[in-house]
CSV table of C-alpha atoms and ligand atoms in Angstrom, one decimal:
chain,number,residue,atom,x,y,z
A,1,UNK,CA,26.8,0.7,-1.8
A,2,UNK,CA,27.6,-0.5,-5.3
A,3,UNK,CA,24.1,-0.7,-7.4
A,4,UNK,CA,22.2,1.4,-4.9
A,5,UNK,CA,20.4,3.2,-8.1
A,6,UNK,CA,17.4,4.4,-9.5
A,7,UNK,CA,15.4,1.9,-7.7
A,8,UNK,CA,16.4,2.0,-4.3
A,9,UNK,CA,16.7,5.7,-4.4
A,10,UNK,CA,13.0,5.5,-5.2
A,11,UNK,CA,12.3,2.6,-2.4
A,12,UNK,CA,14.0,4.8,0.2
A,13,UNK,CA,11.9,7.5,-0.8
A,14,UNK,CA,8.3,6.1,-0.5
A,15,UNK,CA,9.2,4.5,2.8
A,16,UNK,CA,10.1,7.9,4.2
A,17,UNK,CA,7.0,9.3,2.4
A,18,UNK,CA,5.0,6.7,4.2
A,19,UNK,CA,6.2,7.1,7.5
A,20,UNK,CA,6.4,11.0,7.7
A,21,UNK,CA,2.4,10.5,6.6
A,22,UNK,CA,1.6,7.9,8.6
A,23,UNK,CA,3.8,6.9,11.7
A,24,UNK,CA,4.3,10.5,13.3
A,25,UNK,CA,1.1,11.5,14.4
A,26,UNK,CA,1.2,13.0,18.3
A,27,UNK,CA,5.2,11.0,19.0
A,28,UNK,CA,5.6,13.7,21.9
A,29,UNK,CA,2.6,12.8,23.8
A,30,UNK,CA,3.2,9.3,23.0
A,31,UNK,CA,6.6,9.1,24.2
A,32,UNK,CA,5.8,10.8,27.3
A,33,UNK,CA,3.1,8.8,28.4
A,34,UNK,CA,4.9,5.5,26.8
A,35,UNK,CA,2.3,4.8,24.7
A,36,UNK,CA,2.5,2.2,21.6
A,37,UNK,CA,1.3,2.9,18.7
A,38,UNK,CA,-0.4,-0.3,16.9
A,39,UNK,CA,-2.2,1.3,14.3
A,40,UNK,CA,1.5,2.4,13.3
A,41,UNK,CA,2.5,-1.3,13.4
A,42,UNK,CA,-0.3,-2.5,11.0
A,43,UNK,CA,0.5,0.5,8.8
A,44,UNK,CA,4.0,-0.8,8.5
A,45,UNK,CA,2.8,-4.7,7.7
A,46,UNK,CA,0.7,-2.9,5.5
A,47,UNK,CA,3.4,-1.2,3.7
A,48,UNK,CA,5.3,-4.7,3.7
A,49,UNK,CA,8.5,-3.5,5.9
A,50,UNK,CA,7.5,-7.1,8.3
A,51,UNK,CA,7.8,-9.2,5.5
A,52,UNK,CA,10.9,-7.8,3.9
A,53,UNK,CA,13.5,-10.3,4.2
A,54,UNK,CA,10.5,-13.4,4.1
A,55,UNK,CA,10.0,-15.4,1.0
A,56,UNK,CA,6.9,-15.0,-0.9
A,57,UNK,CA,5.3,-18.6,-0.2
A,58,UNK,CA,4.9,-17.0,3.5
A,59,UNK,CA,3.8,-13.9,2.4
A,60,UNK,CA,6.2,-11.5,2.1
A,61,UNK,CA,8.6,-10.0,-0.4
A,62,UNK,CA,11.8,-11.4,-0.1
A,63,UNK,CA,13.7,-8.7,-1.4
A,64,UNK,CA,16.9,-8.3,-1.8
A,65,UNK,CA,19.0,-6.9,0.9
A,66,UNK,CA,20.2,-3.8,-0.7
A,67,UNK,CA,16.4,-3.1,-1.2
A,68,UNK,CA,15.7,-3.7,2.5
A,69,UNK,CA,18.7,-1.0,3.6
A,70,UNK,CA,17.3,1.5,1.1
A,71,UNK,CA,13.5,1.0,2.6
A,72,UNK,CA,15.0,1.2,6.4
A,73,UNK,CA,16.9,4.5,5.6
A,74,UNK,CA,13.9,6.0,4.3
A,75,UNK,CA,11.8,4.5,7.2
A,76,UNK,CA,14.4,6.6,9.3
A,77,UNK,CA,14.6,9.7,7.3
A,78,UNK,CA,10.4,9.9,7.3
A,79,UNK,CA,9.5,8.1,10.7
A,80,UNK,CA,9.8,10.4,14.2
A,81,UNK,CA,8.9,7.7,16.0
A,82,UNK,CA,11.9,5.8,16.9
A,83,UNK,CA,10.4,3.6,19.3
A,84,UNK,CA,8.2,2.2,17.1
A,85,UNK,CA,11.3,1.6,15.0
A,86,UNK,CA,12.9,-0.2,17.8
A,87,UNK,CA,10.1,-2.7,18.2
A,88,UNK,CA,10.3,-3.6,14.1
A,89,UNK,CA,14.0,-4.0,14.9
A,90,UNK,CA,13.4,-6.5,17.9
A,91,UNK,CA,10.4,-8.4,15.6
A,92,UNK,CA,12.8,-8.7,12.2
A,93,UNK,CA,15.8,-9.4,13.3
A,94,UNK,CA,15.4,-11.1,16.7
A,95,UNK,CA,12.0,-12.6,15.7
A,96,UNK,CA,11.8,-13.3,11.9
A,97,UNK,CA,14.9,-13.4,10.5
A,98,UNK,CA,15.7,-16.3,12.7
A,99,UNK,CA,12.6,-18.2,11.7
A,100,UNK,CA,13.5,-17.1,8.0
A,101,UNK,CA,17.0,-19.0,8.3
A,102,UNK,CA,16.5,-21.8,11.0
A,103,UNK,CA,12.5,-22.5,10.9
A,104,UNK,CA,11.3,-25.8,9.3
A,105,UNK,CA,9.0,-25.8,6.7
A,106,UNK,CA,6.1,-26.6,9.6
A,107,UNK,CA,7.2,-23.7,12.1
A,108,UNK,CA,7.4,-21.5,8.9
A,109,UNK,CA,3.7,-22.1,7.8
A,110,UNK,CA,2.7,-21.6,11.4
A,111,UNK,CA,4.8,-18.6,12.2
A,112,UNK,CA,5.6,-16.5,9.4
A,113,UNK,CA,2.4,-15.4,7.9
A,114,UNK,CA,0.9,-13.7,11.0
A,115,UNK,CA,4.4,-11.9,11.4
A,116,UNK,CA,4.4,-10.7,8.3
A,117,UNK,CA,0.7,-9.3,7.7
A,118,UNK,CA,0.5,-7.5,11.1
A,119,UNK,CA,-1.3,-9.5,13.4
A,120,UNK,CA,1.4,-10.5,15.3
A,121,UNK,CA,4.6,-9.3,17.1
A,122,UNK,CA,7.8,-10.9,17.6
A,123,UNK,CA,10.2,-10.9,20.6
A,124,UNK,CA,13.8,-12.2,21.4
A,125,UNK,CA,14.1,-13.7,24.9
A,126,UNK,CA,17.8,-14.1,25.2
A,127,UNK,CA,19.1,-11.3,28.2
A,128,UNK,CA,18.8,-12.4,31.6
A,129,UNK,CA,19.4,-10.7,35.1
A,130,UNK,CA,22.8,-12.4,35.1
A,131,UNK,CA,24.0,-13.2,31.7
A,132,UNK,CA,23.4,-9.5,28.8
A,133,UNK,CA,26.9,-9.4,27.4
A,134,UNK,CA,27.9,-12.5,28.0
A,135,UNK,CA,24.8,-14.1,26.6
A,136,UNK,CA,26.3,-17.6,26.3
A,137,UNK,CA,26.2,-17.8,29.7
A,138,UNK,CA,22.1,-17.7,29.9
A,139,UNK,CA,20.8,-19.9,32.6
A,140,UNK,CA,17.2,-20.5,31.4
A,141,UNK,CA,16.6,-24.1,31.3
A,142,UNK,CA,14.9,-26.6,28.9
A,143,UNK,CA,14.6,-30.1,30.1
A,144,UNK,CA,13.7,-32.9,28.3
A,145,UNK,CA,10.5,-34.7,28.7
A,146,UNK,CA,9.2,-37.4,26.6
A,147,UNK,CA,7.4,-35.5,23.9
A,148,UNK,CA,9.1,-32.4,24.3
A,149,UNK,CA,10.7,-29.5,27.0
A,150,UNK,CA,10.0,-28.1,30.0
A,151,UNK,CA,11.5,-23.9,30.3
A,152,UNK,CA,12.6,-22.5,33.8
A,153,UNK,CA,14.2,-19.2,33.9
A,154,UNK,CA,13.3,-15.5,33.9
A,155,UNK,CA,14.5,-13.1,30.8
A,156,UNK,CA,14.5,-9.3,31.5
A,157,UNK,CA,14.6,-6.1,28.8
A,158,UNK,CA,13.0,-8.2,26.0
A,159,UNK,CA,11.4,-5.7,23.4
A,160,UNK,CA,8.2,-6.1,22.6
A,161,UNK,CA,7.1,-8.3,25.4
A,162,UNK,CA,4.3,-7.5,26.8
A,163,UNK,CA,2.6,-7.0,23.2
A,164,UNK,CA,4.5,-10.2,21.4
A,165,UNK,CA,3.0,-13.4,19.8
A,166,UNK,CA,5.9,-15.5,19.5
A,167,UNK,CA,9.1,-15.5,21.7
A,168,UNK,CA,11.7,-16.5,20.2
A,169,UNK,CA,13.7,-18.3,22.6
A,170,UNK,CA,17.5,-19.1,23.9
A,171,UNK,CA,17.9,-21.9,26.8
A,172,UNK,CA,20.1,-24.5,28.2
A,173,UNK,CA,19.7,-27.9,27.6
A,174,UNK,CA,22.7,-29.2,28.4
A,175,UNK,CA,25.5,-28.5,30.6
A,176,UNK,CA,28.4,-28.7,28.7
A,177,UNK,CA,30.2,-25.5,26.5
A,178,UNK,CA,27.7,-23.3,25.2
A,179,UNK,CA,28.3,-24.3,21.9
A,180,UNK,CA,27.0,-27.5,22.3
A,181,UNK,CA,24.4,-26.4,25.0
A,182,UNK,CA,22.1,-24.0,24.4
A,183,UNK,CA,18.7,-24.6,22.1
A,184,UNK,CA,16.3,-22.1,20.0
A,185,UNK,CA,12.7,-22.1,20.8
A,186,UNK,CA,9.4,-20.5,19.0
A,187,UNK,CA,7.1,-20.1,22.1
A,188,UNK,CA,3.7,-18.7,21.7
A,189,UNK,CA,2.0,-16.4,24.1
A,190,UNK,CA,-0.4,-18.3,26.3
A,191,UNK,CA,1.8,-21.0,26.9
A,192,UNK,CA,0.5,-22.0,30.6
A,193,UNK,CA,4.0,-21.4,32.6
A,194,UNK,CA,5.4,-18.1,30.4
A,195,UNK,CA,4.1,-14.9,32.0
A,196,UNK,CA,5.1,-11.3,31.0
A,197,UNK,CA,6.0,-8.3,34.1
A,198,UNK,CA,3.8,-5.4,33.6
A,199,UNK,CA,6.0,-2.8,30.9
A,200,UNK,CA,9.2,-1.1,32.0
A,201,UNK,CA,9.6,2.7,31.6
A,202,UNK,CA,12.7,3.4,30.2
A,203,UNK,CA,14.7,6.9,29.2
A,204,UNK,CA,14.2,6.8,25.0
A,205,UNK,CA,12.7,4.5,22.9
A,206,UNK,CA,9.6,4.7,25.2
A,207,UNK,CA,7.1,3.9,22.4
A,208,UNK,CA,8.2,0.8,22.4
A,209,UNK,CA,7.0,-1.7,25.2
A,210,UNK,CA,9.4,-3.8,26.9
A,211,UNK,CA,9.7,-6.1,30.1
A,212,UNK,CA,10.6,-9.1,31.5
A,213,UNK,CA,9.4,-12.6,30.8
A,214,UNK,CA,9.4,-15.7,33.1
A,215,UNK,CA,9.3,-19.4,32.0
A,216,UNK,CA,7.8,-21.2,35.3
A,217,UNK,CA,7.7,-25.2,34.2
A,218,UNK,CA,6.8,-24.0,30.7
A,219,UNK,CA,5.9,-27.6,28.2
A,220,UNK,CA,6.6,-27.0,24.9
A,221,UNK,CA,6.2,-29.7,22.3
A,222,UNK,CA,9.6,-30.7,20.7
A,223,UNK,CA,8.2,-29.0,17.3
A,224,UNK,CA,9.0,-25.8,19.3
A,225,UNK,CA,12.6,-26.0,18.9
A,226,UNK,CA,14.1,-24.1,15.7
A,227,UNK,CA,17.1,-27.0,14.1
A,228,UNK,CA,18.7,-29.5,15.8
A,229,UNK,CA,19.2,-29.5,20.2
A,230,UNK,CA,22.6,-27.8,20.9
A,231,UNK,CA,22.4,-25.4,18.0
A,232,UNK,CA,21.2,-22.5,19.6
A,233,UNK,CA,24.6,-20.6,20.6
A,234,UNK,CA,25.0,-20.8,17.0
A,235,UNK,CA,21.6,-19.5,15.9
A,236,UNK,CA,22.4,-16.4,18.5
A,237,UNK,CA,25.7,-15.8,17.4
A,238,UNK,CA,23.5,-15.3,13.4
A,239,UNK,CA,21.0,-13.2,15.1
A,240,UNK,CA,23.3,-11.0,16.5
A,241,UNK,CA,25.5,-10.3,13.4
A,242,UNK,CA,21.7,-9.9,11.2
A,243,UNK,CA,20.5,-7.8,13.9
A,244,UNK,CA,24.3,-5.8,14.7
A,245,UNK,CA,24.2,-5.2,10.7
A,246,UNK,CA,20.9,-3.6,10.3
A,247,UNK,CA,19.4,-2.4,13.2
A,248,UNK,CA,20.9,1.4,12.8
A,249,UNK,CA,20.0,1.0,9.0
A,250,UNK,CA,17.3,3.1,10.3
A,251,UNK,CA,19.1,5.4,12.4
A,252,UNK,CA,21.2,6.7,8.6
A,253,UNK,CA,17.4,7.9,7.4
A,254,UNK,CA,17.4,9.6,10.9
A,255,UNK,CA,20.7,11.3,11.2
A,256,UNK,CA,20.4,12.4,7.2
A,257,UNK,CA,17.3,14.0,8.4
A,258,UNK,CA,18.5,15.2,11.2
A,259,UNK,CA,21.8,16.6,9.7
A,260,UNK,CA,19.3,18.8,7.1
A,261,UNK,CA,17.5,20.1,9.8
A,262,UNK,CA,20.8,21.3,11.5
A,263,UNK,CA,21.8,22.5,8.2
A,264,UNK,CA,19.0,24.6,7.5
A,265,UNK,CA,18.8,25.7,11.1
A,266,UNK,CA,22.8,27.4,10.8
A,267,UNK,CA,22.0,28.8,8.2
A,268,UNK,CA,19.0,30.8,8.9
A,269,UNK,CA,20.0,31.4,12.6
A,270,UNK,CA,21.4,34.9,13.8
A,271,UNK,CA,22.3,34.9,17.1
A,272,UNK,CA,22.3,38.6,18.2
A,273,UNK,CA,23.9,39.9,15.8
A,274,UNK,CA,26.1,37.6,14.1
A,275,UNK,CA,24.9,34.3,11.5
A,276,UNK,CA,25.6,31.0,12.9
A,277,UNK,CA,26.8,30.6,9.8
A,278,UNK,CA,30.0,32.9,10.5
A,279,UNK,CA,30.6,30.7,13.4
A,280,UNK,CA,33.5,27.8,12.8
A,281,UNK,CA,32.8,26.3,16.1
A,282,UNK,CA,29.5,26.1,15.3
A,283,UNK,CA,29.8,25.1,11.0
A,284,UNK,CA,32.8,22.4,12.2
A,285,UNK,CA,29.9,20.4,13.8
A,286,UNK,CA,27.8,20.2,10.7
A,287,UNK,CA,31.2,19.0,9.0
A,288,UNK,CA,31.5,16.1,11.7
A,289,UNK,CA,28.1,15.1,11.9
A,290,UNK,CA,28.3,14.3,8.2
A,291,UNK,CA,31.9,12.3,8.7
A,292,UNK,CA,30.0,10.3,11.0
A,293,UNK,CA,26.7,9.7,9.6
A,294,UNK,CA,28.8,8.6,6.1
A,295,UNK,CA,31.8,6.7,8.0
A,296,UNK,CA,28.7,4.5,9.9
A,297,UNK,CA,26.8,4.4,6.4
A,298,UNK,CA,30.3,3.3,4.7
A,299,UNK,CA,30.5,0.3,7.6
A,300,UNK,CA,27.0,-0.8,6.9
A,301,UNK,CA,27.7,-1.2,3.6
A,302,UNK,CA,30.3,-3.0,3.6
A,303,UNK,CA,28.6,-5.5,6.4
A,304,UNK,CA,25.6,-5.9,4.1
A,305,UNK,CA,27.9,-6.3,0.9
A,306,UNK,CA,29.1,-9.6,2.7
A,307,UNK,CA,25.9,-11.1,3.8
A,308,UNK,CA,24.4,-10.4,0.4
A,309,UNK,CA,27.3,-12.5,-0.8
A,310,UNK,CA,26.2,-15.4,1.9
A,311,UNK,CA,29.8,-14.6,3.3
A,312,UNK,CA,30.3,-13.8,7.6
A,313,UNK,CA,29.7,-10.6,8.3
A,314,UNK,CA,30.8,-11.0,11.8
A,315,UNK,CA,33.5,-8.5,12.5
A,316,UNK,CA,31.9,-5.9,9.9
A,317,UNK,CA,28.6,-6.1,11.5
A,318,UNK,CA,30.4,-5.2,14.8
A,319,UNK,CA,32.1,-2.3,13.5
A,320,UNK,CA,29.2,-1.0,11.4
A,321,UNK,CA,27.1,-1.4,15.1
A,322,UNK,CA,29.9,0.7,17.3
A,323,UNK,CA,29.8,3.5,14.7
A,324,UNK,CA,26.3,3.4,14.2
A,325,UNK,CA,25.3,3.7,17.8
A,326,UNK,CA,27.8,6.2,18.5
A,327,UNK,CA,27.4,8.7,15.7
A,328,UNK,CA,23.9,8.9,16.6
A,329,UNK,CA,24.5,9.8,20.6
A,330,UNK,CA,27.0,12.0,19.1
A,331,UNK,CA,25.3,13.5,16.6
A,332,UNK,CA,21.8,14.1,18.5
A,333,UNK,CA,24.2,15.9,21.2
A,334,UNK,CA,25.3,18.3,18.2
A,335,UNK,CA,22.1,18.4,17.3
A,336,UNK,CA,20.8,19.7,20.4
A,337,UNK,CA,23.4,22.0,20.3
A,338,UNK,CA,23.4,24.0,17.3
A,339,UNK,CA,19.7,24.7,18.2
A,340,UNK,CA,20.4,26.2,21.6
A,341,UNK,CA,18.4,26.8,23.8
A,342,UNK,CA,15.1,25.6,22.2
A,343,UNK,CA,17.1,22.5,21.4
A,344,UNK,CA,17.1,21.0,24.7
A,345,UNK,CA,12.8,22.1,24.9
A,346,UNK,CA,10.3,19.2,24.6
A,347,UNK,CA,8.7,20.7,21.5
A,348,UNK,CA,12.1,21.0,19.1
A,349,UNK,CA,11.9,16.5,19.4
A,350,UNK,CA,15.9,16.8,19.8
A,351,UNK,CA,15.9,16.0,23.4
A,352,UNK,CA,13.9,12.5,22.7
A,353,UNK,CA,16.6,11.9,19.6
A,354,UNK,CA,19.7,11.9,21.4
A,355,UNK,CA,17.6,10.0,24.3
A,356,UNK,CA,16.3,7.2,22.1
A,357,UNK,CA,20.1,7.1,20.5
A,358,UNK,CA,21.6,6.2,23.9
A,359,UNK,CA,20.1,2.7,23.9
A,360,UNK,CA,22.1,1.3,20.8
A,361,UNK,CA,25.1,1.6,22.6
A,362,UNK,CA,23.7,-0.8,25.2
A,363,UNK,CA,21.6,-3.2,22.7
A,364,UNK,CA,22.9,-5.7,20.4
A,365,UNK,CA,26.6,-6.0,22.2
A,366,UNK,CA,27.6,-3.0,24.0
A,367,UNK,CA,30.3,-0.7,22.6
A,368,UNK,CA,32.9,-1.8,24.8
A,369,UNK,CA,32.0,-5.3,24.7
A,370,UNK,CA,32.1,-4.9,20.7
A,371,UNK,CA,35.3,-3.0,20.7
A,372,UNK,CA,36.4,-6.3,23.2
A,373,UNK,CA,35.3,-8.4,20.3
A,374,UNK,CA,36.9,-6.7,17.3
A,375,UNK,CA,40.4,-6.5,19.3
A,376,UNK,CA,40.3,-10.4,20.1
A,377,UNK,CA,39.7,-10.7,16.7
A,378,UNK,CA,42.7,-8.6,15.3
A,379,UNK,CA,45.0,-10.1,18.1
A,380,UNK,CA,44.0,-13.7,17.1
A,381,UNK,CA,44.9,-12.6,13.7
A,382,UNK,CA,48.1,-11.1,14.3
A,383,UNK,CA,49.2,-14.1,16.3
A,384,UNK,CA,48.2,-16.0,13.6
A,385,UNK,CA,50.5,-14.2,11.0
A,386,UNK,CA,53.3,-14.5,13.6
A,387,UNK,CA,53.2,-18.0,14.3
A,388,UNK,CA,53.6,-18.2,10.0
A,389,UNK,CA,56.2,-15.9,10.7
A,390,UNK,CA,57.9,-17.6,13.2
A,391,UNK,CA,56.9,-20.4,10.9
A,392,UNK,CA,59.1,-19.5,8.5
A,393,UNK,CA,61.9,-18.6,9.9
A,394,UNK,CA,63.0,-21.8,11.5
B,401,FAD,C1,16.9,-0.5,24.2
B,401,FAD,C2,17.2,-1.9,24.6
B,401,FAD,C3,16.6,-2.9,24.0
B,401,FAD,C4,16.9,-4.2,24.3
B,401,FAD,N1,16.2,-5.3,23.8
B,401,FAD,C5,16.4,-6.5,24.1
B,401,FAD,C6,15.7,-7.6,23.6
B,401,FAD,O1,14.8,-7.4,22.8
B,401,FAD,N2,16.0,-8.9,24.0
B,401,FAD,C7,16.9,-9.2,24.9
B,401,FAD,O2,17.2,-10.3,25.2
B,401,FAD,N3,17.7,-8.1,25.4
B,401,FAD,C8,17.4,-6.9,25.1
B,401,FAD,N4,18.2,-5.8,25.6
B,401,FAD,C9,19.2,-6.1,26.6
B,401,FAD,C10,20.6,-5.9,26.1
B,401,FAD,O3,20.9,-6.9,25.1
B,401,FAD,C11,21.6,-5.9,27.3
B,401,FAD,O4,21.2,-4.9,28.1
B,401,FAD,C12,23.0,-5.8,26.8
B,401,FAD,O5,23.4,-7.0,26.2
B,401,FAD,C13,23.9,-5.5,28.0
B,401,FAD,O6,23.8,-6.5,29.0
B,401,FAD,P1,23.5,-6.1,30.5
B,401,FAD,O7,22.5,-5.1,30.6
B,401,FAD,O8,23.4,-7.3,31.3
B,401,FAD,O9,24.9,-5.3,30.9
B,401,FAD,P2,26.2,-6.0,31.5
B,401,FAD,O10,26.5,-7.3,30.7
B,401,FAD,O11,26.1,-6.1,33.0
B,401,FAD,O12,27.3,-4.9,31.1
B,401,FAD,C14,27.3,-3.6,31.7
B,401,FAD,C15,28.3,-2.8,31.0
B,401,FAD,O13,29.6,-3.3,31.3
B,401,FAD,C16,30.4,-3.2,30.2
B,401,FAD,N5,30.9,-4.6,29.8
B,401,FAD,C17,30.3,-5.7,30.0
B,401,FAD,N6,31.0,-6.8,29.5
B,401,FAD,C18,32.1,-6.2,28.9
B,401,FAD,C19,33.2,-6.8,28.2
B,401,FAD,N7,33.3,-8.1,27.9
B,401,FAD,N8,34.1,-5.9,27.8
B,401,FAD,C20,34.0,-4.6,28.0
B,401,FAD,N9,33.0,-4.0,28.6
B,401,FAD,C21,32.0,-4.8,29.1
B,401,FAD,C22,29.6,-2.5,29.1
B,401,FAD,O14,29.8,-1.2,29.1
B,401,FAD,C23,28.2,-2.8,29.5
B,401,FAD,O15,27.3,-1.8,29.0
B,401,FAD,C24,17.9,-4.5,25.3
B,401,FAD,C25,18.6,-3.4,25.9
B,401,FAD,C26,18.2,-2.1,25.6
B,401,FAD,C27,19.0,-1.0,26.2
């Protein structure tokens, strides 16, 4: 990234000094027994990495982007704990980054500061049992009442759930196109009528909680609803490309480390009585984890480049997502690998890598459903340069 110097070299290093010191005590038995740490979250809030993105006046540091990328790499590089990770994902980029762009003034003063300094958690309700991909098609309802709405509808696999403060929230209020059709709301836990499931296990990530929330005639005052009624397919559709840019900003800090660790590993390793070292089939791997982890980093980049420039980031942030996700499933596999034996043990932590990687090829727009996306995209383009074509030549 052009003018990542000096001072972000420096930022990315104190996060990952703060989180190897303070966010990796006792991960294994946490993961195992799912257990979340929230000393860890107040550390991070105390470190600032909730605030990032949020303007000082609600009491964070609004820095600029490039910053933020170099703090989440270093977060990644330092921090074992990747489900901890997974819930500041959920909380900045489903949570308070949609405040930050489409919160009033009112719902910013009310919201933002408690998100900020630790108190409080975020969550984004948008998947439901019958609408994840195709999220536009989301059935929760919000009807109108006289001084505000009434929410029916059940979400499922929200992060952060069962520990969140405000649920930020996707629902139909009309029935037309979802364009025109769905609404954003800022609901706080305790509404009488929202209710949280008991946490889900799940195969990685299990330090962070997650479950389902149902909306069971839920009133809401009208000041609930982030912008104008009908804009909420287009407040999603900015989540998703915030959250599809940066969520694996984290996951670089990871695979760097993890890339050293393999690194050092081949090269002190003799197996029997030959150096790993001496082995191609074993040195090759090294050589693609690195394309990866540097083609993903390239991709993010160059998404972050256009949103710093208030441009759309929209097919970049899909692209940097795919590679993302799938270098790290890839490159935890390798990982695994190249240590053998004690690779695929508890104790070596590689196991719970490549099983906390698998989820970000679900999360945020599946692979296949991104790669879906990014063709449409290049096939509406190329029929557009045909039609000028075609254009031209009558
Ligand atoms: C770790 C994790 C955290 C999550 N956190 C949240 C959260 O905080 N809030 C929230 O609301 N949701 C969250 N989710 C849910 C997530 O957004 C959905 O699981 C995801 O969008 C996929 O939806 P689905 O599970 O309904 O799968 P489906 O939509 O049923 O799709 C199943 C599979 O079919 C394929 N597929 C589907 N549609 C297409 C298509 N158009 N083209 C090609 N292939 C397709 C894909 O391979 C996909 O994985 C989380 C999920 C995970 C795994």
């Amino acid at each position: 990234m052009r003018g990542h110097e000096a001072e972000h070299d420096e930022l990315k290093r104190a996060a990952a000094a703060f989180a190897a010191r303070t966010l990796n005590d006792d991960v294994a038995r946490r993961d195992r027994e799912e257990d979340v740490s929230l000393p860890g979250w107040k550390a991070c809030a105390e470190f600032g990495l909730q605030g990032m993105l949020v303007a000082p006046e609600y009491g964070g540091a609004g820095m600029d982007l490039r910053a933020v990328v170099a703090t989440l790499e270093g977060l990644g590089y330092g921090c074992r704990d990747r489900g901890l990770v997974s819930s500041l994902n959920a909380h900045l980029w489903g949570c308070v980054q949609t405040l930050n762009d489409f919160g009033s003034a009112g719902q910013k003063v009310e919201l933002l500061p408690g998100l900020v300094d630790g108190r409080w958690i975020g969550a984004n309700a948008m998947t439901e049992p019958e609408s994840g991909s195709d999220a536009l098609a989301l059935r929760t309802r919000a009807r109108r009442t006289d001084d505000g709405y009434v929410l029916d509808g059940r979400k499922c696999f929200v992060t952060n759930a069962p520990a969140a403060e405000v649920f930020i929230v996707y629902a139909r209020t009309g029935d037309g196109p979802a364009f025109s059709s769905l609404s954003c709301f800022a609901v706080r836990a305790g509404t009488p009528g929202l209710s949280v499931a008991p946490p889900a296990s799940k195969m990685g990530l299990r330090t962070s909680p997650m479950s389902d929330v149902f909306f069971s005639e839920c009133r809401v005052p009208s000041s609930a609803r982030l912008g104008a009624e009908g804009s909420g397919a287009m407040m999603l559709m900015s989540t998703m490309e915030w959250e599809r840019s940066l969520v694996l900003a984290v996951a670089v800090g990871g695979m760097e480390y993890q890339l050293e660790q393999c690194a050092e590993q081949v090269a002190r390793r003799v197996a029997g009585n030959h150096p790993l070292r001496q082995r191609q089939a074993v040195t090759q791997k090294l050589a693609e984890m690195k394309l990866r982890l540097e083609a993903g980093r390239g991709l993010l980049y160059r998404a972050v480049e256009l949103k710093r420039a208030g441009k759309s980031a929209f097919m970049e942030s899909m692209l940097a997502k795919i590679a993302l996700s799938e270098a790290g499933v890839a490159n935890a596999r390798d990982a695994m690998q190249i240590h053998g034996g004690y690779g695929y043990m508890s104790e070596a932590g590689l196991e719970r890598e490549l099983r906390d990687a698998l989820g970000s090829t679900i999360h945020s727009g599946a692979t296949e459903v991104l790669k879906d996306a990014v063709a449409m995209l290049l096939l509406a383009g190329s029929a557009g340069l045909a039609g000028r074509k075609g254009g031209g030549t009558a």
